[in-house]
């Protein structure tokens, strides 16, 4: 907001002195207008290039608004509490999290560590009835939106046959019909999803393996939101996210 206000102010000053130069033909007005125009251009370049340059240089988080991370952590924390609350006492407590590939530039990858931290805190809030036992970084087959495949999901699940709950931050594979672990495992784990590709969620839910799904609320703007208040975690969660379970899936 401050940067855009400064750009707007400098732009107005540029316009005023440009008009003054046209009316009076005084060079001093042209010089002031030129300097303000240069300031506007530099400010716009800073706005456009800063996130990229900061990320490359490892400065800060490469974004102007840092509350995005806090809201993603809040979302993970509420989700961790919810999953703990609905847990069947007969189920085991081991959790596998499927994360984005290492050094991924895919949308959502930059927030995954904050979501995971939130989930951990959410589990802790309700007495650690779940424990994160493994975090697996999925491997991308290509750079398309269908980078996560059924074969990769099979690989991850079969590597942890005794897990009780799988939380995927990357969604579902686009070729969900090709998964094999359901027929190969003696006991299939429950699944929960926080963001990621959810195009096939209806088909997945028909298997009765999906506990819950979290996605962004339509129109929610996390980037421009104020710092979250953990004393109002439920209210702020539902202001920014949608939680889908068996009760409201359809």
PDB file of C-alpha atoms in Angstrom:
ATOM      1  CA  UNK A   1       0.000   0.000   0.000  1.00  0.00           C
ATOM      2  CA  UNK A   2       2.817   2.396   0.892  1.00  0.00           C
ATOM      3  CA  UNK A   3       4.671   1.656  -2.349  1.00  0.00           C
ATOM      4  CA  UNK A   4       1.583   2.102  -4.529  1.00  0.00           C
ATOM      5  CA  UNK A   5       0.730   5.340  -2.699  1.00  0.00           C
ATOM      6  CA  UNK A   6       4.249   6.629  -3.343  1.00  0.00           C
ATOM      7  CA  UNK A   7       4.031   5.687  -7.045  1.00  0.00           C
ATOM      8  CA  UNK A   8       0.662   7.417  -7.334  1.00  0.00           C
ATOM      9  CA  UNK A   9       1.953  10.548  -5.584  1.00  0.00           C
ATOM     10  CA  UNK A  10       5.076  10.719  -7.762  1.00  0.00           C
ATOM     11  CA  UNK A  11       2.943  10.187 -10.868  1.00  0.00           C
ATOM     12  CA  UNK A  12       0.641  13.063  -9.943  1.00  0.00           C
ATOM     13  CA  UNK A  13       3.634  15.355  -9.307  1.00  0.00           C
ATOM     14  CA  UNK A  14       5.065  14.326 -12.683  1.00  0.00           C
ATOM     15  CA  UNK A  15       1.813  15.234 -14.418  1.00  0.00           C
ATOM     16  CA  UNK A  16       1.451  18.568 -12.595  1.00  0.00           C
ATOM     17  CA  UNK A  17       4.954  19.782 -13.423  1.00  0.00           C
ATOM     18  CA  UNK A  18       4.669  18.513 -16.990  1.00  0.00           C
ATOM     19  CA  UNK A  19       1.541  20.622 -17.430  1.00  0.00           C
ATOM     20  CA  UNK A  20       3.345  23.560 -15.785  1.00  0.00           C
ATOM     21  CA  UNK A  21       6.225  23.167 -18.230  1.00  0.00           C
ATOM     22  CA  UNK A  22       3.821  23.151 -21.179  1.00  0.00           C
ATOM     23  CA  UNK A  23       2.153  26.321 -19.921  1.00  0.00           C
ATOM     24  CA  UNK A  24       5.249  28.301 -18.914  1.00  0.00           C
ATOM     25  CA  UNK A  25       8.057  26.668 -20.921  1.00  0.00           C
ATOM     26  CA  UNK A  26      10.309  26.839 -17.853  1.00  0.00           C
ATOM     27  CA  UNK A  27      13.024  24.157 -17.873  1.00  0.00           C
ATOM     28  CA  UNK A  28      12.950  23.793 -14.104  1.00  0.00           C
ATOM     29  CA  UNK A  29       9.433  22.358 -14.332  1.00  0.00           C
ATOM     30  CA  UNK A  30      10.539  19.902 -17.007  1.00  0.00           C
ATOM     31  CA  UNK A  31      13.493  18.761 -14.860  1.00  0.00           C
ATOM     32  CA  UNK A  32      11.266  18.178 -11.837  1.00  0.00           C
ATOM     33  CA  UNK A  33       8.762  16.289 -13.997  1.00  0.00           C
ATOM     34  CA  UNK A  34      11.549  14.174 -15.492  1.00  0.00           C
ATOM     35  CA  UNK A  35      12.992  13.304 -12.066  1.00  0.00           C
ATOM     36  CA  UNK A  36       9.562  12.282 -10.748  1.00  0.00           C
ATOM     37  CA  UNK A  37       8.947  10.162 -13.866  1.00  0.00           C
ATOM     38  CA  UNK A  38      12.263   8.359 -13.290  1.00  0.00           C
ATOM     39  CA  UNK A  39      11.260   7.735  -9.655  1.00  0.00           C
ATOM     40  CA  UNK A  40       7.940   6.237 -10.821  1.00  0.00           C
ATOM     41  CA  UNK A  41       9.700   3.918 -13.281  1.00  0.00           C
ATOM     42  CA  UNK A  42      12.251   2.783 -10.691  1.00  0.00           C
ATOM     43  CA  UNK A  43       9.500   2.158  -8.127  1.00  0.00           C
ATOM     44  CA  UNK A  44       7.529   0.061 -10.611  1.00  0.00           C
ATOM     45  CA  UNK A  45      10.648  -1.969 -11.417  1.00  0.00           C
ATOM     46  CA  UNK A  46      11.228  -2.544  -7.700  1.00  0.00           C
ATOM     47  CA  UNK A  47       7.650  -3.757  -7.328  1.00  0.00           C
ATOM     48  CA  UNK A  48       7.929  -6.148 -10.267  1.00  0.00           C
ATOM     49  CA  UNK A  49      11.475  -7.446  -9.764  1.00  0.00           C
ATOM     50  CA  UNK A  50      11.875  -7.465  -5.983  1.00  0.00           C
ATOM     51  CA  UNK A  51      10.174 -10.824  -5.288  1.00  0.00           C
ATOM     52  CA  UNK A  52      12.319 -12.571  -7.914  1.00  0.00           C
ATOM     53  CA  UNK A  53      15.602 -10.902  -6.934  1.00  0.00           C
ATOM     54  CA  UNK A  54      14.979 -11.384  -3.216  1.00  0.00           C
ATOM     55  CA  UNK A  55      14.268 -15.067  -3.731  1.00  0.00           C
ATOM     56  CA  UNK A  56      17.452 -15.519  -5.764  1.00  0.00           C
ATOM     57  CA  UNK A  57      19.527 -13.631  -3.207  1.00  0.00           C
ATOM     58  CA  UNK A  58      17.919 -15.415  -0.268  1.00  0.00           C
ATOM     59  CA  UNK A  59      16.711 -12.133   1.204  1.00  0.00           C
ATOM     60  CA  UNK A  60      13.584 -12.325   3.333  1.00  0.00           C
ATOM     61  CA  UNK A  61      10.785 -14.287   1.698  1.00  0.00           C
ATOM     62  CA  UNK A  62      10.681 -12.580  -1.667  1.00  0.00           C
ATOM     63  CA  UNK A  63       7.258 -11.052  -0.997  1.00  0.00           C
ATOM     64  CA  UNK A  64       6.015  -7.757   0.335  1.00  0.00           C
ATOM     65  CA  UNK A  65       3.283  -9.248   2.492  1.00  0.00           C
ATOM     66  CA  UNK A  66       4.638 -11.833   4.929  1.00  0.00           C
ATOM     67  CA  UNK A  67       1.322 -12.634   6.582  1.00  0.00           C
ATOM     68  CA  UNK A  68       0.627 -15.212   3.850  1.00  0.00           C
ATOM     69  CA  UNK A  69       2.941 -17.605   5.691  1.00  0.00           C
ATOM     70  CA  UNK A  70       1.161 -17.003   8.986  1.00  0.00           C
ATOM     71  CA  UNK A  71      -2.255 -17.702   7.441  1.00  0.00           C
ATOM     72  CA  UNK A  72      -1.013 -20.902   5.816  1.00  0.00           C
ATOM     73  CA  UNK A  73       0.345 -21.986   9.188  1.00  0.00           C
ATOM     74  CA  UNK A  74      -2.972 -21.072  10.807  1.00  0.00           C
ATOM     75  CA  UNK A  75      -4.761 -23.141   8.164  1.00  0.00           C
ATOM     76  CA  UNK A  76      -2.523 -26.116   8.853  1.00  0.00           C
ATOM     77  CA  UNK A  77      -2.991 -25.734  12.590  1.00  0.00           C
ATOM     78  CA  UNK A  78      -6.775 -25.726  12.407  1.00  0.00           C
ATOM     79  CA  UNK A  79      -6.631 -28.713  10.035  1.00  0.00           C
ATOM     80  CA  UNK A  80      -4.404 -30.582  12.490  1.00  0.00           C
ATOM     81  CA  UNK A  81      -6.906 -29.915  15.261  1.00  0.00           C
ATOM     82  CA  UNK A  82      -9.808 -31.008  13.075  1.00  0.00           C
ATOM     83  CA  UNK A  83      -8.149 -34.269  12.025  1.00  0.00           C
ATOM     84  CA  UNK A  84      -7.302 -35.012  15.661  1.00  0.00           C
ATOM     85  CA  UNK A  85     -10.890 -34.295  16.709  1.00  0.00           C
ATOM     86  CA  UNK A  86     -12.488 -36.631  14.150  1.00  0.00           C
ATOM     87  CA  UNK A  87      -9.928 -39.416  14.573  1.00  0.00           C
ATOM     88  CA  UNK A  88     -11.395 -42.843  15.216  1.00  0.00           C
ATOM     89  CA  UNK A  89      -9.955 -44.252  18.439  1.00  0.00           C
ATOM     90  CA  UNK A  90      -9.462 -47.608  16.667  1.00  0.00           C
ATOM     91  CA  UNK A  91      -7.134 -46.079  14.069  1.00  0.00           C
ATOM     92  CA  UNK A  92      -3.380 -45.850  14.566  1.00  0.00           C
ATOM     93  CA  UNK A  93      -1.590 -42.534  14.982  1.00  0.00           C
ATOM     94  CA  UNK A  94       1.121 -42.526  12.285  1.00  0.00           C
ATOM     95  CA  UNK A  95       0.938 -39.787   9.642  1.00  0.00           C
ATOM     96  CA  UNK A  96       2.638 -39.491   6.269  1.00  0.00           C
ATOM     97  CA  UNK A  97       2.757 -36.078   4.602  1.00  0.00           C
ATOM     98  CA  UNK A  98       3.238 -35.858   0.830  1.00  0.00           C
ATOM     99  CA  UNK A  99       5.047 -32.598   0.111  1.00  0.00           C
ATOM    100  CA  UNK A 100       6.100 -30.836  -3.090  1.00  0.00           C
ATOM    101  CA  UNK A 101       9.338 -31.815  -4.863  1.00  0.00           C
ATOM    102  CA  UNK A 102      12.599 -30.379  -3.502  1.00  0.00           C
ATOM    103  CA  UNK A 103      13.249 -26.785  -4.665  1.00  0.00           C
ATOM    104  CA  UNK A 104       9.916 -26.784  -6.478  1.00  0.00           C
ATOM    105  CA  UNK A 105       8.595 -23.626  -8.142  1.00  0.00           C
ATOM    106  CA  UNK A 106       5.083 -25.070  -8.342  1.00  0.00           C
ATOM    107  CA  UNK A 107       2.302 -22.934  -6.916  1.00  0.00           C
ATOM    108  CA  UNK A 108       1.890 -23.690  -3.233  1.00  0.00           C
ATOM    109  CA  UNK A 109       5.361 -25.165  -2.734  1.00  0.00           C
ATOM    110  CA  UNK A 110       6.682 -22.041  -1.011  1.00  0.00           C
ATOM    111  CA  UNK A 111       4.028 -22.381   1.691  1.00  0.00           C
ATOM    112  CA  UNK A 112       4.239 -26.104   2.407  1.00  0.00           C
ATOM    113  CA  UNK A 113       6.681 -25.847   5.312  1.00  0.00           C
ATOM    114  CA  UNK A 114       4.353 -23.399   7.049  1.00  0.00           C
ATOM    115  CA  UNK A 115       1.364 -25.696   6.533  1.00  0.00           C
ATOM    116  CA  UNK A 116       3.367 -28.615   7.963  1.00  0.00           C
ATOM    117  CA  UNK A 117       4.433 -26.553  10.986  1.00  0.00           C
ATOM    118  CA  UNK A 118       0.797 -25.642  11.522  1.00  0.00           C
ATOM    119  CA  UNK A 119      -0.343 -29.259  11.313  1.00  0.00           C
ATOM    120  CA  UNK A 120       2.279 -30.224  13.899  1.00  0.00           C
ATOM    121  CA  UNK A 121       1.022 -27.511  16.244  1.00  0.00           C
ATOM    122  CA  UNK A 122      -2.573 -28.571  15.652  1.00  0.00           C
ATOM    123  CA  UNK A 123      -1.724 -32.163  16.588  1.00  0.00           C
ATOM    124  CA  UNK A 124       0.068 -30.887  19.683  1.00  0.00           C
ATOM    125  CA  UNK A 125      -2.926 -28.747  20.691  1.00  0.00           C
ATOM    126  CA  UNK A 126      -5.081 -31.875  21.034  1.00  0.00           C
ATOM    127  CA  UNK A 127      -2.535 -34.054  22.801  1.00  0.00           C
ATOM    128  CA  UNK A 128      -0.677 -35.526  19.817  1.00  0.00           C
ATOM    129  CA  UNK A 129      -3.242 -38.196  18.998  1.00  0.00           C
ATOM    130  CA  UNK A 130      -1.491 -38.137  15.610  1.00  0.00           C
ATOM    131  CA  UNK A 131       2.257 -38.061  15.010  1.00  0.00           C
ATOM    132  CA  UNK A 132       3.962 -37.040  11.760  1.00  0.00           C
ATOM    133  CA  UNK A 133       6.201 -40.027  11.117  1.00  0.00           C
ATOM    134  CA  UNK A 134       7.282 -39.351   7.549  1.00  0.00           C
ATOM    135  CA  UNK A 135       7.420 -36.458   5.096  1.00  0.00           C
ATOM    136  CA  UNK A 136       7.900 -37.548   1.485  1.00  0.00           C
ATOM    137  CA  UNK A 137       8.803 -35.130  -1.313  1.00  0.00           C
ATOM    138  CA  UNK A 138       6.938 -36.246  -4.421  1.00  0.00           C
ATOM    139  CA  UNK A 139       8.907 -36.417  -7.663  1.00  0.00           C
ATOM    140  CA  UNK A 140       7.625 -34.533 -10.699  1.00  0.00           C
ATOM    141  CA  UNK A 141       7.500 -36.380 -14.009  1.00  0.00           C
ATOM    142  CA  UNK A 142       7.456 -33.084 -15.950  1.00  0.00           C
ATOM    143  CA  UNK A 143       6.598 -29.394 -15.550  1.00  0.00           C
ATOM    144  CA  UNK A 144       2.952 -29.678 -16.586  1.00  0.00           C
ATOM    145  CA  UNK A 145      -0.054 -29.330 -14.290  1.00  0.00           C
ATOM    146  CA  UNK A 146      -0.245 -33.142 -14.366  1.00  0.00           C
ATOM    147  CA  UNK A 147       3.214 -33.540 -12.822  1.00  0.00           C
ATOM    148  CA  UNK A 148       1.928 -35.764  -9.983  1.00  0.00           C
ATOM    149  CA  UNK A 149       1.072 -39.244 -11.249  1.00  0.00           C
ATOM    150  CA  UNK A 150      -0.607 -42.367  -9.917  1.00  0.00           C
ATOM    151  CA  UNK A 151       2.711 -44.200 -10.242  1.00  0.00           C
ATOM    152  CA  UNK A 152       4.380 -41.691  -7.922  1.00  0.00           C
ATOM    153  CA  UNK A 153       1.527 -41.910  -5.422  1.00  0.00           C
ATOM    154  CA  UNK A 154       1.829 -45.700  -5.473  1.00  0.00           C
ATOM    155  CA  UNK A 155       5.583 -45.450  -4.851  1.00  0.00           C
ATOM    156  CA  UNK A 156       5.127 -43.221  -1.821  1.00  0.00           C
ATOM    157  CA  UNK A 157       2.265 -45.170  -0.240  1.00  0.00           C
ATOM    158  CA  UNK A 158       3.871 -48.576  -0.794  1.00  0.00           C
ATOM    159  CA  UNK A 159       7.065 -47.315   0.854  1.00  0.00           C
ATOM    160  CA  UNK A 160       5.030 -46.780   4.043  1.00  0.00           C
ATOM    161  CA  UNK A 161       2.514 -49.659   4.159  1.00  0.00           C
ATOM    162  CA  UNK A 162       1.786 -49.223   7.879  1.00  0.00           C
ATOM    163  CA  UNK A 163       0.850 -45.548   7.822  1.00  0.00           C
ATOM    164  CA  UNK A 164      -2.596 -44.686   9.208  1.00  0.00           C
ATOM    165  CA  UNK A 165      -3.233 -41.238   7.712  1.00  0.00           C
ATOM    166  CA  UNK A 166      -1.817 -39.649   4.565  1.00  0.00           C
ATOM    167  CA  UNK A 167      -1.960 -35.850   4.294  1.00  0.00           C
ATOM    168  CA  UNK A 168      -1.277 -34.681   0.758  1.00  0.00           C
ATOM    169  CA  UNK A 169      -0.245 -31.077   0.141  1.00  0.00           C
ATOM    170  CA  UNK A 170      -0.007 -31.734  -3.604  1.00  0.00           C
ATOM    171  CA  UNK A 171      -3.517 -33.018  -4.191  1.00  0.00           C
ATOM    172  CA  UNK A 172      -4.319 -36.062  -6.281  1.00  0.00           C
ATOM    173  CA  UNK A 173      -2.778 -37.496  -9.439  1.00  0.00           C
ATOM    174  CA  UNK A 174      -4.596 -36.653 -12.653  1.00  0.00           C
ATOM    175  CA  UNK A 175      -4.610 -40.356 -13.590  1.00  0.00           C
ATOM    176  CA  UNK A 176      -6.189 -41.463 -10.329  1.00  0.00           C
ATOM    177  CA  UNK A 177      -7.769 -44.456 -12.047  1.00  0.00           C
ATOM    178  CA  UNK A 178      -4.277 -45.976 -12.406  1.00  0.00           C
ATOM    179  CA  UNK A 179      -3.439 -46.262  -8.701  1.00  0.00           C
ATOM    180  CA  UNK A 180      -2.633 -49.784  -7.539  1.00  0.00           C
ATOM    181  CA  UNK A 181      -1.935 -49.489  -3.808  1.00  0.00           C
ATOM    182  CA  UNK A 182      -5.606 -49.944  -2.869  1.00  0.00           C
ATOM    183  CA  UNK A 183      -5.596 -53.531  -4.112  1.00  0.00           C
ATOM    184  CA  UNK A 184      -2.062 -54.296  -2.937  1.00  0.00           C
ATOM    185  CA  UNK A 185      -2.152 -53.071   0.661  1.00  0.00           C
ATOM    186  CA  UNK A 186      -3.660 -55.190   3.406  1.00  0.00           C
ATOM    187  CA  UNK A 187      -4.899 -52.037   5.133  1.00  0.00           C
ATOM    188  CA  UNK A 188      -5.407 -48.834   3.126  1.00  0.00           C
ATOM    189  CA  UNK A 189      -4.768 -45.569   5.028  1.00  0.00           C
ATOM    190  CA  UNK A 190      -7.157 -42.658   5.304  1.00  0.00           C
ATOM    191  CA  UNK A 191      -6.416 -39.552   3.250  1.00  0.00           C
ATOM    192  CA  UNK A 192      -6.651 -35.821   3.899  1.00  0.00           C
ATOM    193  CA  UNK A 193      -5.775 -33.006   1.492  1.00  0.00           C
ATOM    194  CA  UNK A 194      -4.569 -29.458   2.027  1.00  0.00           C
ATOM    195  CA  UNK A 195      -4.595 -27.627  -1.317  1.00  0.00           C
ATOM    196  CA  UNK A 196      -2.952 -29.015  -4.435  1.00  0.00           C
ATOM    197  CA  UNK A 197      -4.662 -30.496  -7.472  1.00  0.00           C
ATOM    198  CA  UNK A 198      -8.162 -31.603  -6.473  1.00  0.00           C
ATOM    199  CA  UNK A 199      -9.748 -32.219  -9.870  1.00  0.00           C
ATOM    200  CA  UNK A 200     -10.334 -35.889  -9.033  1.00  0.00           C
ATOM    201  CA  UNK A 201     -11.506 -35.407  -5.449  1.00  0.00           C
ATOM    202  CA  UNK A 202     -15.063 -36.535  -6.201  1.00  0.00           C
ATOM    203  CA  UNK A 203     -13.848 -39.869  -7.523  1.00  0.00           C
ATOM    204  CA  UNK A 204     -11.462 -40.291  -4.592  1.00  0.00           C
ATOM    205  CA  UNK A 205     -14.180 -39.536  -2.069  1.00  0.00           C
ATOM    206  CA  UNK A 206     -16.364 -42.273  -3.546  1.00  0.00           C
ATOM    207  CA  UNK A 207     -13.890 -44.817  -2.139  1.00  0.00           C
ATOM    208  CA  UNK A 208     -14.698 -43.599   1.385  1.00  0.00           C
ATOM    209  CA  UNK A 209     -11.001 -43.076   2.071  1.00  0.00           C
ATOM    210  CA  UNK A 210     -11.055 -39.279   2.189  1.00  0.00           C
ATOM    211  CA  UNK A 211     -11.413 -37.797   5.676  1.00  0.00           C
ATOM    212  CA  UNK A 212     -11.295 -34.113   4.774  1.00  0.00           C
ATOM    213  CA  UNK A 213     -10.081 -31.541   2.253  1.00  0.00           C
ATOM    214  CA  UNK A 214      -8.951 -27.944   2.749  1.00  0.00           C
ATOM    215  CA  UNK A 215      -8.885 -25.477  -0.117  1.00  0.00           C
ATOM    216  CA  UNK A 216      -9.021 -21.699  -0.444  1.00  0.00           C
ATOM    217  CA  UNK A 217     -12.326 -19.933   0.079  1.00  0.00           C
ATOM    218  CA  UNK A 218     -13.546 -18.292  -3.155  1.00  0.00           C
ATOM    219  CA  UNK A 219     -12.516 -14.640  -3.192  1.00  0.00           C
ATOM    220  CA  UNK A 220     -10.345 -14.912  -0.081  1.00  0.00           C
ATOM    221  CA  UNK A 221      -7.250 -12.701  -0.186  1.00  0.00           C
ATOM    222  CA  UNK A 222      -4.583 -14.067   2.133  1.00  0.00           C
ATOM    223  CA  UNK A 223      -1.887 -11.821   0.714  1.00  0.00           C
ATOM    224  CA  UNK A 224      -3.605  -8.611   1.759  1.00  0.00           C
ATOM    225  CA  UNK A 225      -4.989  -9.849   5.054  1.00  0.00           C
ATOM    226  CA  UNK A 226      -3.940  -8.552   8.447  1.00  0.00           C
ATOM    227  CA  UNK A 227      -1.805 -10.605  10.797  1.00  0.00           C
ATOM    228  CA  UNK A 228      -3.920 -13.542  12.035  1.00  0.00           C
ATOM    229  CA  UNK A 229      -5.115 -13.778  15.604  1.00  0.00           C
ATOM    230  CA  UNK A 230      -4.737 -17.288  17.028  1.00  0.00           C
ATOM    231  CA  UNK A 231      -7.384 -16.479  19.619  1.00  0.00           C
ATOM    232  CA  UNK A 232      -9.863 -16.436  16.729  1.00  0.00           C
ATOM    233  CA  UNK A 233      -8.385 -19.351  14.800  1.00  0.00           C
ATOM    234  CA  UNK A 234     -11.692 -20.968  13.802  1.00  0.00           C
ATOM    235  CA  UNK A 235     -13.251 -17.705  12.623  1.00  0.00           C
ATOM    236  CA  UNK A 236     -10.163 -16.702  10.652  1.00  0.00           C
ATOM    237  CA  UNK A 237      -9.757 -20.166   9.189  1.00  0.00           C
ATOM    238  CA  UNK A 238     -13.232 -20.116   7.674  1.00  0.00           C
ATOM    239  CA  UNK A 239     -12.726 -16.556   6.440  1.00  0.00           C
ATOM    240  CA  UNK A 240      -9.901 -17.807   4.207  1.00  0.00           C
ATOM    241  CA  UNK A 241     -10.357 -21.544   3.692  1.00  0.00           C
ATOM    242  CA  UNK A 242     -13.052 -24.111   2.958  1.00  0.00           C
ATOM    243  CA  UNK A 243     -13.046 -27.420   4.821  1.00  0.00           C
ATOM    244  CA  UNK A 244     -14.783 -30.223   2.969  1.00  0.00           C
ATOM    245  CA  UNK A 245     -15.711 -33.520   4.597  1.00  0.00           C
ATOM    246  CA  UNK A 246     -18.349 -36.202   4.132  1.00  0.00           C
ATOM    247  CA  UNK A 247     -21.027 -33.889   5.478  1.00  0.00           C
ATOM    248  CA  UNK A 248     -20.684 -31.235   2.774  1.00  0.00           C
ATOM    249  CA  UNK A 249     -18.732 -32.921  -0.036  1.00  0.00           C
ATOM    250  CA  UNK A 250     -21.624 -33.102  -2.486  1.00  0.00           C
TER     251      UNK A 250
END
